[in-house]
Coordinates of C-alpha atoms in Angstrom, one line a residue:
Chain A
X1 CA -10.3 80.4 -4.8
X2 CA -10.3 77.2 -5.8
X3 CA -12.0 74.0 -4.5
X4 CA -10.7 70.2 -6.0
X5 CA -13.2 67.8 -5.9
X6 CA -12.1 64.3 -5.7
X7 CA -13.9 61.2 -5.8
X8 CA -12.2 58.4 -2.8
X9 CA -11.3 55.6 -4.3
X10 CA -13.5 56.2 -7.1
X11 CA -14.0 52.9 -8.8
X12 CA -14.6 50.8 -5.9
X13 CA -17.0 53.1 -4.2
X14 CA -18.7 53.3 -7.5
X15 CA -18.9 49.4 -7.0
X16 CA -20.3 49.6 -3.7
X17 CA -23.2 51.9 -4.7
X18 CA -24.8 48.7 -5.7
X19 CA -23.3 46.4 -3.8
X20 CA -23.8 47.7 0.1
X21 CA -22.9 44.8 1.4
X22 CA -19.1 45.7 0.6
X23 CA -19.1 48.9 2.4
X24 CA -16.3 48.6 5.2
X25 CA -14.9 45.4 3.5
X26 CA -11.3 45.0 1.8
X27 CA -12.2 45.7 -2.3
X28 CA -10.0 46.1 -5.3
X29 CA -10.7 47.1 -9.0
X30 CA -8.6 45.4 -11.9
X31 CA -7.5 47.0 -14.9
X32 CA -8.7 45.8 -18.3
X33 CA -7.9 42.3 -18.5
X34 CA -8.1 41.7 -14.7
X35 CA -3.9 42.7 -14.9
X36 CA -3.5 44.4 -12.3
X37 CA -4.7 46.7 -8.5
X38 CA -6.5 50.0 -10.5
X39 CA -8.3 50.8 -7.3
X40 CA -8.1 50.3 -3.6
X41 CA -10.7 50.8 -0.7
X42 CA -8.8 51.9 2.6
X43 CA -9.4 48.5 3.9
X44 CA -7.8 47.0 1.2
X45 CA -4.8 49.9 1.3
X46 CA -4.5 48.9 4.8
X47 CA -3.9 45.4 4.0
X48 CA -0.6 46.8 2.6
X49 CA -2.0 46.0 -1.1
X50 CA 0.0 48.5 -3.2
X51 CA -1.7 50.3 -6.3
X52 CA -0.8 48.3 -9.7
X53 CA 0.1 45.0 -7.8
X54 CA -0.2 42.3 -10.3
X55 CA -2.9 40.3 -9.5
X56 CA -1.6 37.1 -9.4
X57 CA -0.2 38.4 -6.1
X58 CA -2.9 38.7 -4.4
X59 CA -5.5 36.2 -6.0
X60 CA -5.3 33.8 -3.4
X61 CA -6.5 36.2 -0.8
X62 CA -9.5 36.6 -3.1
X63 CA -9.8 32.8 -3.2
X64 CA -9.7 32.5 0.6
X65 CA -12.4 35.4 0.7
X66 CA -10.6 38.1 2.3
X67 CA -10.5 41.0 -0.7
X68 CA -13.1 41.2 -2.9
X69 CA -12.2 41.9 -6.7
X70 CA -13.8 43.5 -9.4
X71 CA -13.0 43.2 -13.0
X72 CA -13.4 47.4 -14.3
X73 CA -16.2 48.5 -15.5
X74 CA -16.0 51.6 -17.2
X75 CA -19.5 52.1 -18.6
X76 CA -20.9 51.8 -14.8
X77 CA -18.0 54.3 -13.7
X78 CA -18.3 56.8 -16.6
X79 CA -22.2 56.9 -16.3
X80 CA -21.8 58.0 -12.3
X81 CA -18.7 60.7 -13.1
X82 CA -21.3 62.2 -15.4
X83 CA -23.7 62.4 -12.5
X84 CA -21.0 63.7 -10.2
X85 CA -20.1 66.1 -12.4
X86 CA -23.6 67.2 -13.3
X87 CA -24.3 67.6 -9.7
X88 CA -21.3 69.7 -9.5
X89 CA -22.0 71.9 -12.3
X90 CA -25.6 72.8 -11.0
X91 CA -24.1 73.9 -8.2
X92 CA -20.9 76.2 -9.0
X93 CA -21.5 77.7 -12.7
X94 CA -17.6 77.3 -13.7
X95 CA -16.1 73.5 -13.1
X96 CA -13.2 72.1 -15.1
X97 CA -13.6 68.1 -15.2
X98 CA -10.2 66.9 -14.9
X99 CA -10.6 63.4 -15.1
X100 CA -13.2 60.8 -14.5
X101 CA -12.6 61.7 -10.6
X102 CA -11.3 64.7 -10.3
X103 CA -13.1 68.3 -10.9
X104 CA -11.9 71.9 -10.0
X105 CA -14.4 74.2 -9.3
X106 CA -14.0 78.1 -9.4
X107 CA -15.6 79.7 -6.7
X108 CA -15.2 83.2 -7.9
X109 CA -18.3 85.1 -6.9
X110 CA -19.0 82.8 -3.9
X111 CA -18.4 84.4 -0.5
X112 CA -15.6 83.7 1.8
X113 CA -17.9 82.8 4.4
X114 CA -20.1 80.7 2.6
X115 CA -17.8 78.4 0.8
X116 CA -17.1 76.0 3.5
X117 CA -20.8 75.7 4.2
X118 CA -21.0 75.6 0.3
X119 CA -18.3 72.7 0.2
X120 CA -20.0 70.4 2.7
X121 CA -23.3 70.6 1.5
X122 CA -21.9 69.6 -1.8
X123 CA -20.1 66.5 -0.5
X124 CA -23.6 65.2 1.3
X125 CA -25.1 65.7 -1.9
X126 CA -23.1 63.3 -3.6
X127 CA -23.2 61.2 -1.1
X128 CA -26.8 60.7 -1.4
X129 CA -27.5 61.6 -4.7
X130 CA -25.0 59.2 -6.5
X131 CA -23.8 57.2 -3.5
X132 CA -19.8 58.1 -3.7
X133 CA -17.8 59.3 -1.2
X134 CA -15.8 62.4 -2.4
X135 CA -13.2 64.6 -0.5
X136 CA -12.6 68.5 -1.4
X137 CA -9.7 70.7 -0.7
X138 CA -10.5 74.9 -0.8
X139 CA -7.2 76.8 -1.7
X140 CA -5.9 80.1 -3.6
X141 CA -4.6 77.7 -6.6
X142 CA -5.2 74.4 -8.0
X143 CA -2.0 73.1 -7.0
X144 CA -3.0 74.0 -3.2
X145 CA -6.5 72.7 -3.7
X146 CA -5.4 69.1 -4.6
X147 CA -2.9 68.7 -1.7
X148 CA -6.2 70.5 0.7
X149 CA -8.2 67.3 -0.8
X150 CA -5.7 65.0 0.3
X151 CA -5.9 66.7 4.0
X152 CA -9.6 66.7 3.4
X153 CA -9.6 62.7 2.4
X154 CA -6.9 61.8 5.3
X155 CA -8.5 63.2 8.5
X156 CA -12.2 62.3 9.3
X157 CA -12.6 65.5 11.4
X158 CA -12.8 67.6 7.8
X159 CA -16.2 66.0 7.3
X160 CA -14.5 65.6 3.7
X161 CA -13.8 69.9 3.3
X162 CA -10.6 71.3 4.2
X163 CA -10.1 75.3 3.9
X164 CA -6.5 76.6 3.3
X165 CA -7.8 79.9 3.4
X166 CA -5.3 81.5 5.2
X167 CA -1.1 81.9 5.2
X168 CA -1.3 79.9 8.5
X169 CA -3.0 77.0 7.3
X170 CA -0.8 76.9 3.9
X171 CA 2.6 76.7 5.8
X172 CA 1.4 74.1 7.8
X173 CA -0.3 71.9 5.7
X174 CA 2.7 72.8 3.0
X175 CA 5.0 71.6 5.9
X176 CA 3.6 68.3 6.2
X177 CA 3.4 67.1 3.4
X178 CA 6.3 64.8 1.0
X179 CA 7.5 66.8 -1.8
X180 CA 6.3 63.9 -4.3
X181 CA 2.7 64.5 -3.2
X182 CA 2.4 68.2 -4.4
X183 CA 0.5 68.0 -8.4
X184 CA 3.4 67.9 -10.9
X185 CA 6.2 66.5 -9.1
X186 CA 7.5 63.6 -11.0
X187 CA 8.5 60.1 -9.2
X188 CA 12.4 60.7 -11.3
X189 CA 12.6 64.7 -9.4
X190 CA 11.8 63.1 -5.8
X191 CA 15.1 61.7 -5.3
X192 CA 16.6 64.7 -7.1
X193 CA 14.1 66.6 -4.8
X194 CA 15.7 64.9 -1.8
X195 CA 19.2 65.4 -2.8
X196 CA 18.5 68.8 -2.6
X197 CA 17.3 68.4 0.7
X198 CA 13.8 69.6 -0.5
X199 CA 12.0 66.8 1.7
X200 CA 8.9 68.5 1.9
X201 CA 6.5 71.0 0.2
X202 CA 7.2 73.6 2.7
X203 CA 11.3 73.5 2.0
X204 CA 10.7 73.8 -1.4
X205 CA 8.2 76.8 -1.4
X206 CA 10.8 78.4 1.1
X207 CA 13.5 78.0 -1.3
X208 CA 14.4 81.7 -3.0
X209 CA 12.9 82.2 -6.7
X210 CA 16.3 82.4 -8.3
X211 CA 17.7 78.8 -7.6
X212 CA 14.3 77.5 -8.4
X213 CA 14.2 79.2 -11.7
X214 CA 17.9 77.8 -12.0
X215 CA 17.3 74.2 -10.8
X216 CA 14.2 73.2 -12.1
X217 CA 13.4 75.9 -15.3
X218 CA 9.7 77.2 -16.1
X219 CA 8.0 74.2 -15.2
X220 CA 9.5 74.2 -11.5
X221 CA 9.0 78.0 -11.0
X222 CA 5.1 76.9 -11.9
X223 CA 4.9 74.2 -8.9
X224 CA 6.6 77.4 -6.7
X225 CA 4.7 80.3 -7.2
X226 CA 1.5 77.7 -7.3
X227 CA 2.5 76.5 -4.0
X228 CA 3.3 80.2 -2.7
X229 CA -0.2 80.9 -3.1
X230 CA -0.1 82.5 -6.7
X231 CA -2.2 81.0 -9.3
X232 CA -0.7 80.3 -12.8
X233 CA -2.0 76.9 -13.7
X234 CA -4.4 78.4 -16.6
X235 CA -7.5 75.9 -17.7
X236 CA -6.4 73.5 -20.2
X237 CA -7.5 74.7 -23.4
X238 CA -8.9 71.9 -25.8
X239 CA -6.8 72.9 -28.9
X240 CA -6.2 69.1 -29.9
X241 CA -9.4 67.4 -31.7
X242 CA -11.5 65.7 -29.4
X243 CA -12.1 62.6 -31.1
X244 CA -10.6 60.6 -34.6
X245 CA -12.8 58.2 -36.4
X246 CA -12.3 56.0 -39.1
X247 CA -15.1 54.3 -41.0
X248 CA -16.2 52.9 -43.7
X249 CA -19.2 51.7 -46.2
X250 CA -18.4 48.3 -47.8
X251 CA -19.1 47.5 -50.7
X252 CA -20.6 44.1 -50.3
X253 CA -22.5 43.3 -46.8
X254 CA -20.7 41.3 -44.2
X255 CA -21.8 38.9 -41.7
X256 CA -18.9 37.1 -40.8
X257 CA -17.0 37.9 -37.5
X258 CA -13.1 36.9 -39.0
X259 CA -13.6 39.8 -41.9
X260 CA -15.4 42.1 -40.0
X261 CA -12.4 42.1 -37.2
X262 CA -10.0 42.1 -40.0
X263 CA -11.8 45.5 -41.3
X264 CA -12.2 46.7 -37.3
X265 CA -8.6 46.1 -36.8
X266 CA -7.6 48.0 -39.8
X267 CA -9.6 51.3 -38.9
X268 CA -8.4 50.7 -35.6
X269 CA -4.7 50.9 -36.6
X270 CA -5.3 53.8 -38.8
X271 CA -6.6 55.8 -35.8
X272 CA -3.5 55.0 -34.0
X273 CA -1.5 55.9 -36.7
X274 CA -3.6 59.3 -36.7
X275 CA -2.6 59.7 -33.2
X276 CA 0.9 59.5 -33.1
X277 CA 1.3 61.7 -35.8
X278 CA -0.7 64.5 -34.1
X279 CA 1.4 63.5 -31.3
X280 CA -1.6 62.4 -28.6
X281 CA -3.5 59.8 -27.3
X282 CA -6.9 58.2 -26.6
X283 CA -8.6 57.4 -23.5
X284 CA -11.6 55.5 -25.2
X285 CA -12.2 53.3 -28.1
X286 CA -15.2 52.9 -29.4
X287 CA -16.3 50.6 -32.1
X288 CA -19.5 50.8 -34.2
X289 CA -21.5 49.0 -36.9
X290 CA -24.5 49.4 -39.1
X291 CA -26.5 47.2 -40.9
X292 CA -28.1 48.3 -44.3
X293 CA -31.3 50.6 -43.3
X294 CA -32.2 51.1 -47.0
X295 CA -33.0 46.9 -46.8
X296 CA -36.1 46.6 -45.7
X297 CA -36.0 43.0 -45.8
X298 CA -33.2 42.2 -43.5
X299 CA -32.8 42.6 -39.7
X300 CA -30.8 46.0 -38.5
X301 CA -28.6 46.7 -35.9
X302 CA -27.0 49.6 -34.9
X303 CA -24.5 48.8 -32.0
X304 CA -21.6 50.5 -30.5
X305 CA -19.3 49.7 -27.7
X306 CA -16.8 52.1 -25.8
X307 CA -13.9 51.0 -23.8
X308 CA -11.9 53.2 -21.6
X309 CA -7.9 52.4 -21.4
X310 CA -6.4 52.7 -17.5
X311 CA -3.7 55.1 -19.8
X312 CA -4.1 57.0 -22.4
X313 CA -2.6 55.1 -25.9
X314 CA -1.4 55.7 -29.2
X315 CA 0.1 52.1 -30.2
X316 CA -1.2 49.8 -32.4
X317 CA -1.4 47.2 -30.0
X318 CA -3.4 48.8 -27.8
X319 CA -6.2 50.6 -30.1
X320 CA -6.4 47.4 -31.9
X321 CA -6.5 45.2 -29.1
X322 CA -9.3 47.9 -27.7
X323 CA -11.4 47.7 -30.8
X324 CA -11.3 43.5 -30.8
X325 CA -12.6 44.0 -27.4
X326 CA -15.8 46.6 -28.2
X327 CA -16.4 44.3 -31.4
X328 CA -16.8 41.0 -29.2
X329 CA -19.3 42.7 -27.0
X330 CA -21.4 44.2 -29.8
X331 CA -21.1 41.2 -32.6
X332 CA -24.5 39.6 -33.3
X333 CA -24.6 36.3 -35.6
X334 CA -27.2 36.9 -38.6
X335 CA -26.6 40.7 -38.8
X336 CA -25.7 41.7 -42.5
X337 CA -23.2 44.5 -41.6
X338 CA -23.1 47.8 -44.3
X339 CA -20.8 50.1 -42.5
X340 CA -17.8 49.7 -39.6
X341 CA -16.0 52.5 -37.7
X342 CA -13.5 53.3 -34.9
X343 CA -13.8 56.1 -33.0
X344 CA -10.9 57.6 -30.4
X345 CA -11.8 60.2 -28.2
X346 CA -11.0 61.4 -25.0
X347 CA -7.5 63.0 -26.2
X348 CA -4.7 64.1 -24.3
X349 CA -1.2 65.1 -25.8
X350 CA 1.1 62.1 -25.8
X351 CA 3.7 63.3 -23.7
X352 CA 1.2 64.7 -20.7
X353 CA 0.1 61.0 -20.2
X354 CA -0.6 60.1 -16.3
X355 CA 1.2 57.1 -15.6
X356 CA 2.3 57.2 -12.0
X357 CA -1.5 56.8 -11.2
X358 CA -1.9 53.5 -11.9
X359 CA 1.9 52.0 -11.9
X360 CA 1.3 50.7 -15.1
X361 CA 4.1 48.8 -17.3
X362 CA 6.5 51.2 -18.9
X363 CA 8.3 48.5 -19.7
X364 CA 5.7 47.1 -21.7
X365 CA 4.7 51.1 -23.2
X366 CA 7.6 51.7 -24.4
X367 CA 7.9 48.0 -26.7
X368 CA 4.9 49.2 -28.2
X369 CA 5.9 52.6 -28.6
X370 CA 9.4 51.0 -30.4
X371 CA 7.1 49.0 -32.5
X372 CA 4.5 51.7 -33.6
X373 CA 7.7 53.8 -34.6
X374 CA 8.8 50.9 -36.8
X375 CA 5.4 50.0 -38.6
X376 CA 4.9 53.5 -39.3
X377 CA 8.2 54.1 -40.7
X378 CA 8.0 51.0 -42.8
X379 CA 4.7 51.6 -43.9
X380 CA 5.1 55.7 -44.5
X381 CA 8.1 53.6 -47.2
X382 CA 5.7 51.5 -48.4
X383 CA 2.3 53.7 -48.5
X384 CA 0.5 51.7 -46.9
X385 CA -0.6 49.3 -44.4
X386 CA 2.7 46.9 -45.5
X387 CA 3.7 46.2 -41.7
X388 CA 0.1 44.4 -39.5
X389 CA -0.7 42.9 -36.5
X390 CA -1.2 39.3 -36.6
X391 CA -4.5 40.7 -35.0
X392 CA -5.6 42.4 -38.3
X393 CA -5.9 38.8 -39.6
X394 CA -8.2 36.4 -39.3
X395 CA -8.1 33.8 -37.1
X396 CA -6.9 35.8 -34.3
X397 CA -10.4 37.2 -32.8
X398 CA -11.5 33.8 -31.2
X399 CA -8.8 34.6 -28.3
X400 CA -10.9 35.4 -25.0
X401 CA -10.3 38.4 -22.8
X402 CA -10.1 37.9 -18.9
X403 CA -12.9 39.9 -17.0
X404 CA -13.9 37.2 -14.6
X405 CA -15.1 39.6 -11.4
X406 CA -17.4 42.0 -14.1
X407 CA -20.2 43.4 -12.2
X408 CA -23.3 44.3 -13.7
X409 CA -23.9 47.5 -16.2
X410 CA -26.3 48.6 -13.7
X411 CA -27.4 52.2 -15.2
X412 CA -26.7 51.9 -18.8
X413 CA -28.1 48.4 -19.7
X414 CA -31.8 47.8 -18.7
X415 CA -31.7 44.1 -18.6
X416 CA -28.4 44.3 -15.6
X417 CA -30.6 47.1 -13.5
X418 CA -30.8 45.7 -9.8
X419 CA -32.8 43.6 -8.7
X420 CA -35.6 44.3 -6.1
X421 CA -37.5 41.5 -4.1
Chain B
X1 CA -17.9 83.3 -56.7
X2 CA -20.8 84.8 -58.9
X3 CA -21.8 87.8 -57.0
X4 CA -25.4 88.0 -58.8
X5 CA -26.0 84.1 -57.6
X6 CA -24.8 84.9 -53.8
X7 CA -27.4 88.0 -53.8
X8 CA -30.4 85.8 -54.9
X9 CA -29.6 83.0 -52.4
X10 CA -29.4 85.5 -49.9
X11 CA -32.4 87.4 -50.7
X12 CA -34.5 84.0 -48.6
X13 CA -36.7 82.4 -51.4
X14 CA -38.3 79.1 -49.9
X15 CA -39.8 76.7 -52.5
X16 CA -43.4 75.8 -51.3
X17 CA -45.2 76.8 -48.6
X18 CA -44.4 77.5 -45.0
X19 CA -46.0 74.5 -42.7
X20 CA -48.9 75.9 -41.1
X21 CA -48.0 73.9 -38.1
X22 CA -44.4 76.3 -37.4
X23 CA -45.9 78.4 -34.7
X24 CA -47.6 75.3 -32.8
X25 CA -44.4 73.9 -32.6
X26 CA -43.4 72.3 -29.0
X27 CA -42.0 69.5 -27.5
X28 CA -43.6 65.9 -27.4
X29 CA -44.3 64.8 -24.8
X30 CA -41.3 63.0 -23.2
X31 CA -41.4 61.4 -20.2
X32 CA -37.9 61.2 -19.1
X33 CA -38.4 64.4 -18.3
X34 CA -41.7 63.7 -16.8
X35 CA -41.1 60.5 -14.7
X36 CA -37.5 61.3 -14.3
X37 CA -37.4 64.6 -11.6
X38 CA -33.6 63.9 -10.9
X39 CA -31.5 62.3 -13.5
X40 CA -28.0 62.3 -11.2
X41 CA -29.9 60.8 -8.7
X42 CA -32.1 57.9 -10.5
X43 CA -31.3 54.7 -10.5
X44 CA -33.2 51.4 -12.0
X45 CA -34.6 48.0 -10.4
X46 CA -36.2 45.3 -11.6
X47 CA -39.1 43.5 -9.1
X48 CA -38.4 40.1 -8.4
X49 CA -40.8 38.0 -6.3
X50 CA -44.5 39.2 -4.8
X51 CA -43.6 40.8 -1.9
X52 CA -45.5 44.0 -3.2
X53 CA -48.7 42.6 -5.1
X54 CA -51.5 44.1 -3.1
X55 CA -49.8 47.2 -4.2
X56 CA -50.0 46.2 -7.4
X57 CA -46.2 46.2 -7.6
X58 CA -45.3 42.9 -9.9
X59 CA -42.7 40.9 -10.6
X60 CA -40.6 42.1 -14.0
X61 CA -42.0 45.4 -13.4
X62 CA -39.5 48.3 -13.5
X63 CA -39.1 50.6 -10.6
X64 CA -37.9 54.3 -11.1
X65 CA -36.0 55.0 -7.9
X66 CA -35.1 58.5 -7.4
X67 CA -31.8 58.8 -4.5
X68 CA -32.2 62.4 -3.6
X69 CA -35.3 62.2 -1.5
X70 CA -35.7 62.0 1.5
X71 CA -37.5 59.1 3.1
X72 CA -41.3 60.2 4.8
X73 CA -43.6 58.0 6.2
X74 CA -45.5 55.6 3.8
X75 CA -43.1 55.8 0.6
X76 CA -42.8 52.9 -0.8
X77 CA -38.2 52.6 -0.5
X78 CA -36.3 50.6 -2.0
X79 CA -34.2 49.1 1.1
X80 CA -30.8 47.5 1.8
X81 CA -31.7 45.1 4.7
X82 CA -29.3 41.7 5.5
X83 CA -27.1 41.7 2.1
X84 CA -30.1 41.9 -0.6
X85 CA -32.5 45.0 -1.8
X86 CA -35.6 45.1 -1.0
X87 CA -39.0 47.0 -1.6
X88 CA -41.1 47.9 1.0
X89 CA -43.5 50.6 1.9
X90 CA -42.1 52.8 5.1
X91 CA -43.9 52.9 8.0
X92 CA -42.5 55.1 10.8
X93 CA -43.7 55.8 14.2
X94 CA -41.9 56.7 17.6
X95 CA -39.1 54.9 18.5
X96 CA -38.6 53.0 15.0
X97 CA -39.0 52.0 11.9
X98 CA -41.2 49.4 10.1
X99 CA -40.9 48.1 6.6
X100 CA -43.8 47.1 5.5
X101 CA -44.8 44.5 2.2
X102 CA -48.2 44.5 0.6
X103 CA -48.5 40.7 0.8
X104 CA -50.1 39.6 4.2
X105 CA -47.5 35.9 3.4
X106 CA -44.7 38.2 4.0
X107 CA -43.6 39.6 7.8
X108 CA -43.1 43.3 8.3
X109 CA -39.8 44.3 9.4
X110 CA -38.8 46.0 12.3
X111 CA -35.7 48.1 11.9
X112 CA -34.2 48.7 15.1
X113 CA -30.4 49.8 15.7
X114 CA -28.5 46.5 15.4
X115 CA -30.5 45.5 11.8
X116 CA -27.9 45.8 9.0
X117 CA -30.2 48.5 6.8
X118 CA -30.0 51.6 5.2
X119 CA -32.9 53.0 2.4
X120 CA -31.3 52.8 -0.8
X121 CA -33.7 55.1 -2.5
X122 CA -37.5 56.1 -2.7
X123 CA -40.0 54.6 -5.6
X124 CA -41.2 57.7 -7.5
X125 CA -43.1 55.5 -10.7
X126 CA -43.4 51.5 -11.3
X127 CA -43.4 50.5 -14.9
X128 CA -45.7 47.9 -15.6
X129 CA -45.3 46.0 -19.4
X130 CA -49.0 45.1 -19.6
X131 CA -48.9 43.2 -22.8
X132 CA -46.9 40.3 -22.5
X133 CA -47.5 38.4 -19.3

């Protein structure tokens, strides 16, 4: 069995950890830049405010005090998935992290009779221990587990745990539910789905194997037998390289902040040209410095900064634009810097990227994507970096970035702990 | 590959001596381990105001609050009472709750069902920069 562990609206709830006062209140998380709805809490869901509304929609019901916003702040919600996940992992030996909400835990070994009682105690843990809300779902395969969570995060009577344990319990659950919630349906098949006259999960697991195979291929004959109770999504095996860094010594120490982002920018765009050549993307950017330790005479500083993108990227724009961002929250004036770096990590393949999620801008994804293909085939011609950002020239690093509702880096910066009177 | 060089390396000839301090070896002392029983669980704060001094509880000081236990009688909490965090010592008895400061210009708190409150976490160490105050 398997038991999906999901974290309720994650990033405001990891918000309300330190801020109390927000519990039962209408909150939102903004993506990176304050662009758009990343995160709802039910109140603010109820409000009818849809995931990845633009935010210019609904400032003015922050300005009149009714919704509460919050710029994102990975570092706050990376540091309590970590907990989460540690909390999980001491508690069931074999746990897959999914994402930075999301675990599946394999309860081989545990017995039948103790997994619910297993379950519970694990969501009051975490309710105490980090302070986040989470909902799990109990079911012969993953793909049954996440639509249990969904049961388990719907109805308050679960206490947060829903078994499907049994056939009964699978058709009806499987019965009630759209066909575009069940894991791996894609928003283009619904309608197709539909069409069909596959409105929910149960028609489709009721349809026979052969016009499955014949309709929808390998992938949909997965979703089936997954939904019919047999397990055959395997663990994802980490084949790709977990992170890419570029970095360098220079040659002659560097203080100013124009040719240090003119250097960041460049190792920045070679990691993105890494990644679309190896076909995936990066979650996380991270940027770091060194001053010269073998000068005893001069200040040091070691700094990094790591920034997690709301999708997974492999443009230039974006790991640039990323990097800018981690170098104007580390940069210190009167630092002689020795040695720059880029580092992208958290790596998916390019073509498994999650995008309904957040309703992101395709639009926008796939102008970048166009112009990535275009500076790499120019500069593949060329040998080298011939086609730039304006971005990897000086001059552009002044430009601010919007985080106007940033709360406070409350367990990984000593000097933004709470404060207690 | 020279096969005579691979054999010699192999054969395990140190240079020098072996430091008589290899079998003493052990961890240093760290006290994240020791003031730090459950790291998912511990949280920060900083001590703003005087609310504590007779406990000796000062303001800058840095409090290790530790989530996961369970609130008894005379810990000192870290509290969530009327939209602001607060640090008091618990003091229950039947039919309530007090919170209690350790400054006789402050009032004790009486928790009773209506009071906006919850106990954020419980105080396991304070840490005290003695040097520059």
């Amino acid at each position: 069995m398997y038991a999906l562990v999901d974290c309720n609206n994650f990033f405001v709830s990891c918000e309300r950890v330190f801020r109390p006062d927000l519990d039962g209140k209408p909150v939102v998380v903004l993506s990176n830049n304050d662009g758009c709805v990343v995160s709802r809490s039910n109140e603010s869901k109820a409000m009818g405010i849809k995931m990845g509304a633009p935010f210019f929609q609904i400032k003015h019901l922050v300005d009149q005090g009714q919704l509460h916003a919050f710029s994102s702040n990975y570092a706050l919600y990376g540091d309590l998935s970590s907990r989460v996940m540690s909390i999980l992992s001491d508690t069931v030996p074999h746990i897959e992290i999914y994402s930075i909400d999301e675990a599946f835990l394999h309860l081989d070994g545990v017995e039948p009779g103790e997994m619910l009682q297993l379950c519970l105690d694990l969501v009051s843990k975490v309710r105490q221990w980090v302070g986040v809300p989470v909902s799990i779902g109990v079911a012969p395969t993953k793909t049954l587990a996440k639509l249990a969570s969904h049961f388990a995060k719907t109805y308050k009577g679960y206490k947060g745990v829903c078994m499907m344990d049994d056939d009964c319990k699978r058709v009806k659950a499987l019965g009630m539910s759209p066909i575009g919630e069940v894991w791996g349906v894609g928003r283009r098949l619904v309608p197709k789905m539909q069409g069909w006259g596959v409105v929910t999960a149960l028609d489709f697991a009721q349809r026979p194997r052969e016009w499955v195979a014949a309709n929808l291929g390998v992938n949909g004959l997965k979703i089936w037998e997954e939904l019919n109770g047999n397990a055959c999504v395997a663990e994802e095996k980490e084949e790709r390289r977990k992170s890419i860094c570029t970095s360098r010594s220079f040659a002659d120490m560097i203080e100013d902040v124009q040719e240090l982002a003119l250097r960041v920018s460049d190792f920045a765009a070679l990691c993105a040209s890494k990644l679309r050549k190896e076909k995936s993307a990066a979650h996380d950017v991270t940027v770091f410095m060194y001053t010269n330790r073998f000068r005893d005479d001069l200040k040091q500083y070691f700094p990094s900064a790591t920034m997690r993108l709301d999708v997974a990227a492999n443009s230039t724009q974006e790991i640039v634009g990323t990097a800018m961002k981690c170098l104007r929250t580390i940069y210190r004036a009167g630092y002689q810097y020795k040695k720059a770096g880029v580092t992208v990590s958290n790596i998916v393949p390019a073509d498994e990227i999650q995008c309904t999620i957040f309703g992101f801008d395709e639009e926008l994804r796939s102008r970048h994507d166009r112009l990535s293909a275009v500076m790499d085939a120019v500069n593949g011609q060329a040998g080298s970096s011939m086609l730039r950002l304006a971005s990897q020239r000086p001059g552009h690093f002044a430009d601010g970035i919007r985080s106007d509702f940033h709360s406070r880096l409350y367990t990984t910066s000593l000097d933004e702990i709470i404060e207690v009177r | 590959m020279d096969d005579v060089k691979c054999g010699m390396a192999q054969s395990g000839i140190h240079a020098g001596f072996p430091s008589p301090a290899t079998d003493y070896m052990t961890q240093a002392i760290d006290l994240n381990k020791e003031l730090v029983r459950h790291p998912a669980a511990t949280f920060y704060g900083r001590v703003v105001g005087d609310s504590m001094i007779d406990a000796g509880v000062d303001e800058g000081d840095i409090l290790v609050i530790d989530k996961s236990l369970e609130p008894q009688d005379g810990d000192m909490a870290v509290c969530f009472v009327d939209g602001e965090f607060t640090l008091k010592y618990l003091r229950f008895h039947p039919g309530g709750l007090t919170l209690q400061p350790a400054n006789d210009r402050y009032p004790s708190i009486r928790i009773d069902e209506d009071t906006d409150f919850k106990v954020w976490g419980i105080v396991t160490y304070v840490i005290k920069n003695v040097r520059t105050r």
